[in-house]
Amino acid sequence: MLQLARRTAVLVASLVVASIVVFAFMSVLPGDPARVALGVNATEEAVAATRAAFGTDRPLVVQYLDWVSGLPVGDFGRSYVTDVDIGPQIVDRLLVTTWLVLSGMAVALVVALPLGVLAAVHHRRASGTAITAFSQVGVAIPSFIAGILLVTVFAVRLGWLPSGGWTPPAVAPVEFLRRLVLPALALGLVQGAVLTRYVRSAVLDVLREDYLRTARSKGLTPGRALVRHGLRNAAIPVVTVLGLQLATLLIGAVVVERVFVIPGLGSLLLDGVANRDLLLVQGVVVVLVLAVLVVNFLVDVAYTVLDPRLRRAA
Amino acid sequence: MTRSKLGSGVLLLAAALLAGGCSAGSTASPGAAPGSPDAPLRIGLTAEPANLDFTRTDGAAIPEALLVNVYEGLVKLNQQTGEIEPALAESWTVSPDGLVYDFTLREGATFSNGQAFTADDVKFSIERVRSDAWTVSLKSGMGVVSGVEAVSPTHARVTLSQPNNSWLFRMTTRIGAMFDPSGVGDLANAPVGTGPYTVSEFRRGDRLVLTRRDDYWGDAPAIRQVDLQYFRDATAAVNALLTDGIDVIGTVQAPEALAQFEGDGRFQVIEGTTNGEVTLAMNNATGPTSDVRVRRAIAMAIDHDAVLNTAWAGRGALIDTMVPPTDPWYQPLPDVTPYNPDAARALLAEAGTPNLSLRFRIANLPYAVAAAQVVQSQLAAVGIQTQIEPLEFPARWLETVFRNADYDLSIVSHVEPRDIRTFGDPSYYWRYANPEVQRLLTESETGSPEQQIDDLRQVGRLIAEDAAADWLFLLPNLIVADADVRGLPQNRIGESLDLTALSRA
């Protein structure tokens, strides 16, 4: 209980620090939002009036407090560029990006778990070496290159799947899935290659443990011994990496959203920066920070579930 | 327990993905099926509007989508001839002194909120441009108006404070759009105009959906629904067209990709002109480029054919001054600063600046980056060193180059119509001050139309002789579309992408 409270306090403190850092970065970014909105040849009076309307002529501390005080209740303010409430907009886009990240993660797991275990168990055979080599290649390919390759082959040449765009699952579930496949593969295959290497080394470590030898001496086959006693232990480092990778997946999603024309958080962020939509960018970044912190929190919780020793220590 | 649950969840998702992947071809998208007469026409564009209010937000994206289609003015621009045509005004007369414009308005025109369009709306709209409600700088085009009156419901009279040959042309741009007093409450999200289309959906980050009005006063457009889909990435737009994700790419941003569409019977390629002069700006007030000999040397050191070929795949036109061929005062001036590296070297020696080093601060846009590299190597050949610094466009470029004129050389495309006038403003970022040019520009506003053409030709020649800037090339209007789409505009010289003439064969 105390542990949980301490972790929650750390999470909140991290958010406060992140909000200050994000706000500070946005306010030193060159380019006045009022001037961007009004365009070339704007008169000084017009710029001043627009600044007043936006509220960007107030002292930075006031602007910050005004913004940050709304966050706990989900009030991200109203964008002065798009004239739309930012909170609902972020939620909309976050849903899209969540689908992308989760499906990418699913692809990564489907690829990495069997391949990683196989590579470890067969690490002295050609098949194990081949898997390791393939994962090496996969690690070197950025997800946007993978995306372009996938589009070229499966959309343009073969015509099996759309080259991009987005349909919400509630509108047309099948169309939604068809449009999700290629971006999920672009994100997931690359992450899967990275993950394969971690799974392999985690399983290899476990295979060398004494308790596995003990299990086998009691008559279990190597496979059974691994499944019954080894995988849970191998899962601990893998879960850590999974948590770290979620942050990478979020960043990958920003790029993949662009290649596949998907209206997610990434495209919202890029448009926000281009338009100098400060409130919007701040809001998106804070949400991203929150997402990463929450994942770390969940990873910590997962540890204690996987490893009872940590529970006792706490 | 935990592990097996997680595992089955992953399997379920994977199975769902595979099922989706295998069902290609058996799906129906929501709404009308492709190929049916009511299927939306899907047009891929580059710049998404930040919002739908062009009275407070600048940029080309909003009028591109909304002008002519959703909002109409009293007059509109013919994209082919560049002539001013009737729109909400059936006809108009100008008093002999050029001060009073009498417009006869269409009867039966209504706004999309049901209100009738009358002379009171003309008065409201024009006066609103001059009020604080409008903030974008283009509103200054209305500054010459001294009064508007509604003589009768179908007769509006506009009085100018002095004769002005540009005013009626400017009424074809966004400042001439007609608004309903009860329809300006939420312009950013809910535009209300008299045009043939209304905005039925704006899915930010994705598309803007325009739907045909049943109660439009004029001829109804053939296409019931137009989806404007926004692509930040040029390749993604090309792929979407190849895979039938869209029907038209309205502005091709990757001209090298055109080759694959030409000679393919499924597609048509349209090439015309625009107002977009890709300009090598030179700082006329400070630094080495304040010397006219240096500027002329730079202009003569550049092989414009090579620039066009590298930067825009050879698509587009070469121009010799700040005038596109669709303006009445267009003239070729090939002999003013012809490509001649030897003459350029001689000019530099004469100016006493044989080893120049210049700050080359360009907009970080594809055409500018590509063109800057060619210009850099050509300038190096005559002994001018340049440091290319791409500045994020618009924000940083506007601040550094446009506002503070803190640069020696720059490149950006100037898409505003008839922007030769900027050379009459010494505070514009060219920092060009020539009293003769300023006198001719003023005279061109008040004289006869013939006088206007004559004056502006002289201005074009003067700024070319002064090498007030160098004009690298004119951006082409490049459209690729399914072969059966009709009515696409060959030239893009106004602010709008006119959708009203579109149809499918």
mmCIF file of N, CA, C and O in Angstrom, chain B residues 118-160:
data_model
loop_
_atom_site.group_PDB
_atom_site.id
_atom_site.type_symbol
_atom_site.label_atom_id
_atom_site.label_comp_id
_atom_site.label_asym_id
_atom_site.label_seq_id
_atom_site.Cartn_x
_atom_site.Cartn_y
_atom_site.Cartn_z
ATOM 1 N N THR B 118 -29.140 39.384 -50.147
ATOM 2 C CA THR B 118 -29.595 40.685 -50.631
ATOM 3 C C THR B 118 -28.460 41.701 -50.547
ATOM 4 O O THR B 118 -27.374 41.397 -50.060
ATOM 5 N N ALA B 119 -28.771 42.905 -50.989
ATOM 6 C CA ALA B 119 -27.780 43.980 -50.967
ATOM 7 C C ALA B 119 -27.343 44.304 -49.542
ATOM 8 O O ALA B 119 -26.223 44.779 -49.316
ATOM 9 N N ASP B 120 -28.236 44.022 -48.567
ATOM 10 C CA ASP B 120 -27.832 44.249 -47.170
ATOM 11 C C ASP B 120 -26.654 43.352 -46.783
ATOM 12 O O ASP B 120 -25.803 43.751 -45.984
ATOM 13 N N ASP B 121 -26.641 42.150 -47.337
ATOM 14 C CA ASP B 121 -25.526 41.243 -47.043
ATOM 15 C C ASP B 121 -24.229 41.743 -47.668
ATOM 16 O O ASP B 121 -23.146 41.545 -47.111
ATOM 17 N N VAL B 122 -24.341 42.376 -48.825
ATOM 18 C CA VAL B 122 -23.150 42.954 -49.458
ATOM 19 C C VAL B 122 -22.577 44.039 -48.556
ATOM 20 O O VAL B 122 -21.374 44.077 -48.277
ATOM 21 N N LYS B 123 -23.479 44.900 -48.077
ATOM 22 C CA LYS B 123 -23.042 45.978 -47.180
ATOM 23 C C LYS B 123 -22.398 45.388 -45.924
ATOM 24 O O LYS B 123 -21.301 45.783 -45.524
ATOM 25 N N PHE B 124 -23.089 44.392 -45.335
ATOM 26 C CA PHE B 124 -22.565 43.753 -44.119
ATOM 27 C C PHE B 124 -21.177 43.144 -44.368
ATOM 28 O O PHE B 124 -20.232 43.351 -43.593
ATOM 29 N N SER B 125 -21.041 42.420 -45.472
ATOM 30 C CA SER B 125 -19.802 41.680 -45.718
ATOM 31 C C SER B 125 -18.631 42.617 -45.966
ATOM 32 O O SER B 125 -17.535 42.415 -45.430
ATOM 33 N N ILE B 126 -18.851 43.640 -46.798
ATOM 34 C CA ILE B 126 -17.755 44.549 -47.129
ATOM 35 C C ILE B 126 -17.350 45.369 -45.903
ATOM 36 O O ILE B 126 -16.162 45.550 -45.616
ATOM 37 N N GLU B 127 -18.352 45.830 -45.150
ATOM 38 C CA GLU B 127 -18.020 46.611 -43.952
ATOM 39 C C GLU B 127 -17.333 45.742 -42.915
ATOM 40 O O GLU B 127 -16.486 46.208 -42.149
ATOM 41 N N ARG B 128 -17.681 44.471 -42.887
ATOM 42 C CA ARG B 128 -17.076 43.561 -41.903
ATOM 43 C C ARG B 128 -15.582 43.372 -42.188
ATOM 44 O O ARG B 128 -14.788 43.257 -41.255
ATOM 45 N N VAL B 129 -15.195 43.355 -43.484
ATOM 46 C CA VAL B 129 -13.771 43.218 -43.798
ATOM 47 C C VAL B 129 -12.994 44.365 -43.172
ATOM 48 O O VAL B 129 -11.882 44.193 -42.681
ATOM 49 N N ARG B 130 -13.617 45.527 -43.140
ATOM 50 C CA ARG B 130 -12.922 46.713 -42.644
ATOM 51 C C ARG B 130 -12.973 46.820 -41.126
ATOM 52 O O ARG B 130 -12.268 47.628 -40.546
ATOM 53 N N SER B 131 -13.809 45.999 -40.493
ATOM 54 C CA SER B 131 -13.912 46.063 -39.032
ATOM 55 C C SER B 131 -12.837 45.195 -38.375
ATOM 56 O O SER B 131 -12.045 44.549 -39.060
ATOM 57 N N ASP B 132 -12.865 45.153 -37.050
ATOM 58 C CA ASP B 132 -11.888 44.341 -36.317
ATOM 59 C C ASP B 132 -12.174 42.849 -36.431
ATOM 60 O O ASP B 132 -11.372 42.020 -36.010
ATOM 61 N N ALA B 133 -13.345 42.504 -36.962
ATOM 62 C CA ALA B 133 -13.685 41.083 -37.075
ATOM 63 C C ALA B 133 -12.692 40.355 -37.966
ATOM 64 O O ALA B 133 -12.355 39.199 -37.729
ATOM 65 N N TRP B 134 -12.273 41.035 -39.035
ATOM 66 C CA TRP B 134 -11.232 40.465 -39.898
ATOM 67 C C TRP B 134 -9.873 40.835 -39.319
ATOM 68 O O TRP B 134 -9.643 41.999 -38.979
ATOM 69 N N THR B 135 -8.973 39.879 -39.243
ATOM 70 C CA THR B 135 -7.644 40.210 -38.731
ATOM 71 C C THR B 135 -6.531 39.954 -39.747
ATOM 72 O O THR B 135 -5.464 40.530 -39.629
ATOM 73 N N VAL B 136 -6.761 39.091 -40.740
ATOM 74 C CA VAL B 136 -5.656 38.779 -41.659
ATOM 75 C C VAL B 136 -5.302 40.010 -42.488
ATOM 76 O O VAL B 136 -6.140 40.859 -42.764
ATOM 77 N N SER B 137 -4.038 40.083 -42.878
ATOM 78 C CA SER B 137 -3.524 41.304 -43.485
ATOM 79 C C SER B 137 -4.146 41.597 -44.847
ATOM 80 O O SER B 137 -4.173 42.737 -45.289
ATOM 81 N N LEU B 138 -4.706 40.566 -45.509
ATOM 82 C CA LEU B 138 -5.291 40.787 -46.832
ATOM 83 C C LEU B 138 -6.430 41.798 -46.792
ATOM 84 O O LEU B 138 -6.809 42.363 -47.813
ATOM 85 N N LYS B 139 -7.007 42.001 -45.609
ATOM 86 C CA LYS B 139 -8.141 42.917 -45.484
ATOM 87 C C LYS B 139 -7.791 44.311 -45.983
ATOM 88 O O LYS B 139 -8.677 45.082 -46.343
ATOM 89 N N SER B 140 -6.490 44.639 -46.019
ATOM 90 C CA SER B 140 -6.098 45.975 -46.465
ATOM 91 C C SER B 140 -6.573 46.239 -47.894
ATOM 92 O O SER B 140 -6.703 47.394 -48.299
ATOM 93 N N GLY B 141 -6.844 45.187 -48.659
ATOM 94 C CA GLY B 141 -7.369 45.371 -50.017
ATOM 95 C C GLY B 141 -8.697 46.096 -50.038
ATOM 96 O O GLY B 141 -9.111 46.653 -51.052
ATOM 97 N N MET B 142 -9.397 46.102 -48.900
ATOM 98 C CA MET B 142 -10.695 46.773 -48.835
ATOM 99 C C MET B 142 -10.543 48.206 -48.351
ATOM 100 O O MET B 142 -11.519 48.944 -48.244
ATOM 101 N N GLY B 143 -9.315 48.615 -48.057
ATOM 102 C CA GLY B 143 -9.075 49.925 -47.480
ATOM 103 C C GLY B 143 -9.482 51.079 -48.382
ATOM 104 O O GLY B 143 -9.746 52.179 -47.915
ATOM 105 N N VAL B 144 -9.563 50.829 -49.670
ATOM 106 C CA VAL B 144 -9.853 51.887 -50.631
ATOM 107 C C VAL B 144 -11.364 52.189 -50.703
ATOM 108 O O VAL B 144 -11.782 53.169 -51.289
ATOM 109 N N VAL B 145 -12.177 51.320 -50.077
ATOM 110 C CA VAL B 145 -13.630 51.524 -50.111
ATOM 111 C C VAL B 145 -14.015 52.597 -49.098
ATOM 112 O O VAL B 145 -13.599 52.542 -47.944
ATOM 113 N N SER B 146 -14.813 53.580 -49.547
ATOM 114 C CA SER B 146 -15.226 54.607 -48.592
ATOM 115 C C SER B 146 -16.660 54.401 -48.139
ATOM 116 O O SER B 146 -17.056 54.906 -47.101
ATOM 117 N N GLY B 147 -17.465 53.654 -48.900
ATOM 118 C CA GLY B 147 -18.842 53.444 -48.445
ATOM 119 C C GLY B 147 -19.555 52.379 -49.266
ATOM 120 O O GLY B 147 -19.215 52.132 -50.424
ATOM 121 N N VAL B 148 -20.527 51.722 -48.625
ATOM 122 C CA VAL B 148 -21.375 50.743 -49.310
ATOM 123 C C VAL B 148 -22.814 51.085 -48.983
ATOM 124 O O VAL B 148 -23.127 51.371 -47.825
ATOM 125 N N GLU B 149 -23.684 51.040 -49.971
ATOM 126 C CA GLU B 149 -25.090 51.204 -49.630
ATOM 127 C C GLU B 149 -25.950 50.206 -50.385
ATOM 128 O O GLU B 149 -25.601 49.772 -51.490
ATOM 129 N N ALA B 150 -27.032 49.808 -49.704
ATOM 130 C CA ALA B 150 -28.005 48.917 -50.323
ATOM 131 C C ALA B 150 -29.090 49.788 -50.928
ATOM 132 O O ALA B 150 -29.986 50.250 -50.236
ATOM 133 N N VAL B 151 -28.987 50.030 -52.227
ATOM 134 C CA VAL B 151 -29.939 50.920 -52.897
ATOM 135 C C VAL B 151 -31.306 50.254 -52.950
ATOM 136 O O VAL B 151 -32.334 50.866 -52.704
ATOM 137 N N SER B 152 -31.321 48.986 -53.277
ATOM 138 C CA SER B 152 -32.527 48.167 -53.238
ATOM 139 C C SER B 152 -32.054 46.752 -52.923
ATOM 140 O O SER B 152 -30.856 46.510 -52.903
ATOM 141 N N PRO B 153 -32.982 45.799 -52.677
ATOM 142 C CA PRO B 153 -32.501 44.457 -52.330
ATOM 143 C C PRO B 153 -31.583 43.842 -53.392
ATOM 144 O O PRO B 153 -30.737 43.013 -53.053
ATOM 145 N N THR B 154 -31.725 44.263 -54.633
ATOM 146 C CA THR B 154 -30.896 43.672 -55.678
ATOM 147 C C THR B 154 -29.899 44.663 -56.266
ATOM 148 O O THR B 154 -29.350 44.445 -57.338
ATOM 149 N N HIS B 155 -29.689 45.752 -55.579
ATOM 150 C CA HIS B 155 -28.787 46.777 -56.094
ATOM 151 C C HIS B 155 -27.861 47.261 -54.971
ATOM 152 O O HIS B 155 -28.308 47.883 -54.017
ATOM 153 N N ALA B 156 -26.557 46.935 -55.102
ATOM 154 C CA ALA B 156 -25.591 47.389 -54.111
ATOM 155 C C ALA B 156 -24.641 48.372 -54.769
ATOM 156 O O ALA B 156 -24.222 48.183 -55.916
ATOM 157 N N ARG B 157 -24.323 49.438 -54.047
ATOM 158 C CA ARG B 157 -23.430 50.458 -54.591
ATOM 159 C C ARG B 157 -22.209 50.606 -53.679
ATOM 160 O O ARG B 157 -22.339 50.816 -52.485
ATOM 161 N N VAL B 158 -21.031 50.467 -54.297
ATOM 162 C CA VAL B 158 -19.794 50.604 -53.542
ATOM 163 C C VAL B 158 -19.061 51.839 -54.033
ATOM 164 O O VAL B 158 -18.918 52.030 -55.250
ATOM 165 N N THR B 159 -18.625 52.686 -53.123
ATOM 166 C CA THR B 159 -17.903 53.909 -53.487
ATOM 167 C C THR B 159 -16.464 53.818 -52.987
ATOM 168 O O THR B 159 -16.226 53.435 -51.842
ATOM 169 N N LEU B 160 -15.538 54.141 -53.889
ATOM 170 C CA LEU B 160 -14.125 54.125 -53.511
ATOM 171 C C LEU B 160 -13.668 55.539 -53.186
ATOM 172 O O LEU B 160 -14.221 56.515 -53.692
#
